[in-house]
PDB file of C-alpha atoms in Angstrom:
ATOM      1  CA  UNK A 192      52.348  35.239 -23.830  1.00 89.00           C
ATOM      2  CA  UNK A 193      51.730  33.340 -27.092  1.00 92.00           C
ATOM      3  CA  UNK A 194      53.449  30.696 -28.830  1.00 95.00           C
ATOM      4  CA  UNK A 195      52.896  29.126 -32.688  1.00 96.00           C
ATOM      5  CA  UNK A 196      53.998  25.822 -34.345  1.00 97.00           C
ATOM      6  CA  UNK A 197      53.212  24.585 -37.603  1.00 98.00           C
ATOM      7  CA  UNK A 198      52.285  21.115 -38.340  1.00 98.00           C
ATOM      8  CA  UNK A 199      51.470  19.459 -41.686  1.00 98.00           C
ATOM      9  CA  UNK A 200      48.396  17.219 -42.275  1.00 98.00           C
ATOM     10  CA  UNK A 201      49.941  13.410 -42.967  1.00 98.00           C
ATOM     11  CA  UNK A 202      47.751  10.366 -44.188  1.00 98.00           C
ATOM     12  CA  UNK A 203      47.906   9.244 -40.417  1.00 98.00           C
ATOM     13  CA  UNK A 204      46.088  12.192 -39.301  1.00 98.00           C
ATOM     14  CA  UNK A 205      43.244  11.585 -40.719  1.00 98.00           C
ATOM     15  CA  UNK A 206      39.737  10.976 -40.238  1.00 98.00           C
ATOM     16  CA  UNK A 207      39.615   7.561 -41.650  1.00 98.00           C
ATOM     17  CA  UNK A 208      43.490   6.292 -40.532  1.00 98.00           C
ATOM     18  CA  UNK A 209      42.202   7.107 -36.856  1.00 97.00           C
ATOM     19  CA  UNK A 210      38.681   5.871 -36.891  1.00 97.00           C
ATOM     20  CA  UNK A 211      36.946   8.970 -36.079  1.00 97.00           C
ATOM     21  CA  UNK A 212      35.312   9.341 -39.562  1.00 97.00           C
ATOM     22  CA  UNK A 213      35.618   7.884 -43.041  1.00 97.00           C
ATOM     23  CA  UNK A 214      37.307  10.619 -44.926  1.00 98.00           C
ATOM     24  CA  UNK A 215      40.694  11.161 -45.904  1.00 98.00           C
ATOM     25  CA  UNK A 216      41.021  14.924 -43.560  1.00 98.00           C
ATOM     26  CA  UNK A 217      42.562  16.345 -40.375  1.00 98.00           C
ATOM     27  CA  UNK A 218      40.775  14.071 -37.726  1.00 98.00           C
ATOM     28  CA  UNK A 219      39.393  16.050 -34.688  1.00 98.00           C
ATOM     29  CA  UNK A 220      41.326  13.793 -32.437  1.00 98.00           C
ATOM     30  CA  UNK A 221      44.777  14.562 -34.264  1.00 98.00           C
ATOM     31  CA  UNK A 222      43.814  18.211 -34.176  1.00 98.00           C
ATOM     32  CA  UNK A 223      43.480  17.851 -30.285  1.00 98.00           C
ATOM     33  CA  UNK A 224      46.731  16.163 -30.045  1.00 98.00           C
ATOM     34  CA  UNK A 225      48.364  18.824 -32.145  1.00 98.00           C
ATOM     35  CA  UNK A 226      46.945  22.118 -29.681  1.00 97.00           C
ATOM     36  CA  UNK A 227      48.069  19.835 -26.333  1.00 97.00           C
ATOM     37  CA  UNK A 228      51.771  19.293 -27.982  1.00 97.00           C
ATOM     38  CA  UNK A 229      51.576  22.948 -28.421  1.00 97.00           C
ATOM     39  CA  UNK A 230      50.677  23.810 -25.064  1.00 96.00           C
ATOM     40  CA  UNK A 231      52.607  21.319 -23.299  1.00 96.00           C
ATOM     41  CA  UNK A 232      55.648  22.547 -25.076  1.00 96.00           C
ATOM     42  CA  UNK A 233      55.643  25.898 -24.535  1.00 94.00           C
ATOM     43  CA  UNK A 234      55.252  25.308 -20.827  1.00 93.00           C
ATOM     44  CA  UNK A 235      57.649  22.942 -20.648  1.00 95.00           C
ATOM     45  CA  UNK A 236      60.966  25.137 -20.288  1.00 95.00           C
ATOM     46  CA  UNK A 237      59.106  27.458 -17.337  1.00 92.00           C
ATOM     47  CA  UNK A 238      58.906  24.717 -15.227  1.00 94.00           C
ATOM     48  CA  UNK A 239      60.864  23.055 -12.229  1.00 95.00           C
ATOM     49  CA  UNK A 240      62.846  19.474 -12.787  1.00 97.00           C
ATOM     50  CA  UNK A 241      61.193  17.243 -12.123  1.00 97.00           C
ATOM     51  CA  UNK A 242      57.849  18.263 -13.034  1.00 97.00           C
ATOM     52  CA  UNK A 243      55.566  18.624 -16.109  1.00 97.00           C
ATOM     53  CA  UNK A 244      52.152  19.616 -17.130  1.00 96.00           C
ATOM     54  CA  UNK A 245      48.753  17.199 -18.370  1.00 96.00           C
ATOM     55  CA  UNK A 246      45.551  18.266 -19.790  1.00 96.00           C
ATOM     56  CA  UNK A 247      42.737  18.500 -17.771  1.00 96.00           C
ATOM     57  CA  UNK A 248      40.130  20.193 -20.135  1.00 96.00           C
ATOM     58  CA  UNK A 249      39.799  20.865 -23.747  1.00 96.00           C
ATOM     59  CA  UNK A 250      36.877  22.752 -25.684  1.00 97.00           C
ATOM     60  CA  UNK A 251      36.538  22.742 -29.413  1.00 97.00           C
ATOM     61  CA  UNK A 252      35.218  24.477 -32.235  1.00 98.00           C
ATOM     62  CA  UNK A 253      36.526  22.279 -35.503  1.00 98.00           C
ATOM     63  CA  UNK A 254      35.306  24.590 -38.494  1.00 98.00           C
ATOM     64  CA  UNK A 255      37.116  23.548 -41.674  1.00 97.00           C
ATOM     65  CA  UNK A 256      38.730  20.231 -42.975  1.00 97.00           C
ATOM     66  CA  UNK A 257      41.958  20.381 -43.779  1.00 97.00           C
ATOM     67  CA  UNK A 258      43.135  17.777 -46.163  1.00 97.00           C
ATOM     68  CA  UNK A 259      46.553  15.697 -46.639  1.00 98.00           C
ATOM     69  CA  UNK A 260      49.493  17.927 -47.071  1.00 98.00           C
ATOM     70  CA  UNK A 261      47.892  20.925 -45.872  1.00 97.00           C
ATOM     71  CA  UNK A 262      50.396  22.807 -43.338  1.00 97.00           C
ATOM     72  CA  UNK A 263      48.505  23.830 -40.164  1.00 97.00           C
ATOM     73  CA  UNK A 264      49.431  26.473 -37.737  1.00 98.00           C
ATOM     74  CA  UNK A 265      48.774  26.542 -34.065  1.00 98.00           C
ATOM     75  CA  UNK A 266      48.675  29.602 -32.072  1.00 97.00           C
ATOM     76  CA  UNK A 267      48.209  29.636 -28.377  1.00 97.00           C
ATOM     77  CA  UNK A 268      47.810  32.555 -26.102  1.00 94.00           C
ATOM     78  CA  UNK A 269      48.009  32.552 -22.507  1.00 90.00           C
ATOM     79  CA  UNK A 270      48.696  34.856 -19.135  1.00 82.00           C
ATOM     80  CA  UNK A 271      50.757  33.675 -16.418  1.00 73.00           C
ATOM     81  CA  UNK A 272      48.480  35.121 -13.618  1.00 70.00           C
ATOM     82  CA  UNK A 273      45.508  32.465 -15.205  1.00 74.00           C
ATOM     83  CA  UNK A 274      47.863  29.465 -14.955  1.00 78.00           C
ATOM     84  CA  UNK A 275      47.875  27.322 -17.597  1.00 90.00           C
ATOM     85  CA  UNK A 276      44.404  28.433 -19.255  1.00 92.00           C
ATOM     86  CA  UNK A 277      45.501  29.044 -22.852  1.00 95.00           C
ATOM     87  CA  UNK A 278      42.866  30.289 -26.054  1.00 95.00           C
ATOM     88  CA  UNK A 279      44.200  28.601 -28.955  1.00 97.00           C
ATOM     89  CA  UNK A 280      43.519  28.943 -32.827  1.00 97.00           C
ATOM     90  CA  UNK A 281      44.045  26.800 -35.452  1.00 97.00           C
ATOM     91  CA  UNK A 282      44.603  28.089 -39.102  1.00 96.00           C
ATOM     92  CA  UNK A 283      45.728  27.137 -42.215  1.00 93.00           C
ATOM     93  CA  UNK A 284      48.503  28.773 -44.846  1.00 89.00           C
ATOM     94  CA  UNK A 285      45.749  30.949 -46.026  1.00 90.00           C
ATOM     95  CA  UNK A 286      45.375  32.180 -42.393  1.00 92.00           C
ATOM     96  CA  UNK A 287      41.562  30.904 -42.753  1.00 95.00           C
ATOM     97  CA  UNK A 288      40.488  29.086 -39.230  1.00 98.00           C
ATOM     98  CA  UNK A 289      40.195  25.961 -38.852  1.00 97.00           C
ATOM     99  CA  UNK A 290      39.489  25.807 -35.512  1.00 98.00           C
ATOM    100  CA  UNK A 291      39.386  27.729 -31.953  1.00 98.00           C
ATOM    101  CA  UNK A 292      39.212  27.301 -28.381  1.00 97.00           C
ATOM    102  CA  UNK A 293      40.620  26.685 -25.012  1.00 96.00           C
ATOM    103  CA  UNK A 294      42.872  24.051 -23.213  1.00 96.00           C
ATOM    104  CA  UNK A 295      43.343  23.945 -19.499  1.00 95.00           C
ATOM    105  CA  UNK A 296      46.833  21.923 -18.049  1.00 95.00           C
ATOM    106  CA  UNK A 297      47.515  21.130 -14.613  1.00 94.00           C
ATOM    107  CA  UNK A 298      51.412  20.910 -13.568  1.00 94.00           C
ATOM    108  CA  UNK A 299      52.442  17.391 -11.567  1.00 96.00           C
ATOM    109  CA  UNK A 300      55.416  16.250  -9.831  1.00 97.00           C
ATOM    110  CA  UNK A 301      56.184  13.512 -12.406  1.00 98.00           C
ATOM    111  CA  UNK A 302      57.766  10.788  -9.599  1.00 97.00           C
ATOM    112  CA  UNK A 303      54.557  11.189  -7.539  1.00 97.00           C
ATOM    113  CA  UNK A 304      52.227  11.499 -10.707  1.00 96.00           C
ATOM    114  CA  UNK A 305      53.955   8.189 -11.839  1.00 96.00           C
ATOM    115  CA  UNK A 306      53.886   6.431  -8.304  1.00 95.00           C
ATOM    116  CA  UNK A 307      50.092   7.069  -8.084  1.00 94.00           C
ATOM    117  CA  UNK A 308      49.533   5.615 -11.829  1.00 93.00           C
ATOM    118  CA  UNK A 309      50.987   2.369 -11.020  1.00 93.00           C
ATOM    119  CA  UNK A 310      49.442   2.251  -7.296  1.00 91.00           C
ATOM    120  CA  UNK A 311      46.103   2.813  -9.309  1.00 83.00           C
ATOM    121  CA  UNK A 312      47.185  -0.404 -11.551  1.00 81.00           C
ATOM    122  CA  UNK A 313      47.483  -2.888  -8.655  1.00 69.00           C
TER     123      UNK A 313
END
């Protein structure tokens, strides 16, 4: 299965808004956020109420800036017999990469996720 969404580079995605670099570009941290949104989206509607998915493991291969205004596409690919494994790419509107890898999710109940948060927080 594969899903795509496109997302466009603002001012507070960058490098130097976010505090992972100086420079005015796609921030690695942003571009993280952006693949889990994807992910977590697409396996949002197979689930049962009551529960979602959170990450549990991200690997990265950030290749190109990509500078303010600059539309980005996301394109995740995953099979339903590997769970929620998914190989994701990351390229811009001249289909160049930006960036590749994989993101691993874990489903939770979200009442007993929740519960265990706040017993943690006591």
């Amino acid at each position: 299965m594969e899903s795509k969404k496109d997302f466009l580079v603002d001012l507070q995605d960058t490098a130097a808004v976010l505090g992972s670099g100086g420079l005015a570009v796609l921030a690695t941290p942003r571009l993280v956020a952006m693949v889990e949104n994807t992910c977590w989206e697409a396996l949002e509607p197979t689930l049962n109420k009551g529960f979602t998915t959170v990450g549990t493991k991200f690997s990265i291969n950030h290749l190109k800036p990509s500078p303010v205004g600059a539309t980005i596409t996301v394109l995740i690919q995953w099979e339903k017999e590997q769970g929620f494994q998914f190989d994701y790419q990351v390229t811009d509107g001249a289909q160049q990469l930006i960036a590749k890898g994989t993101h691993q999710r874990a489903a939770v109940e979200i009442s007993r996720f929740m519960k265990k948060v706040n017993e943690n927080q006591s």
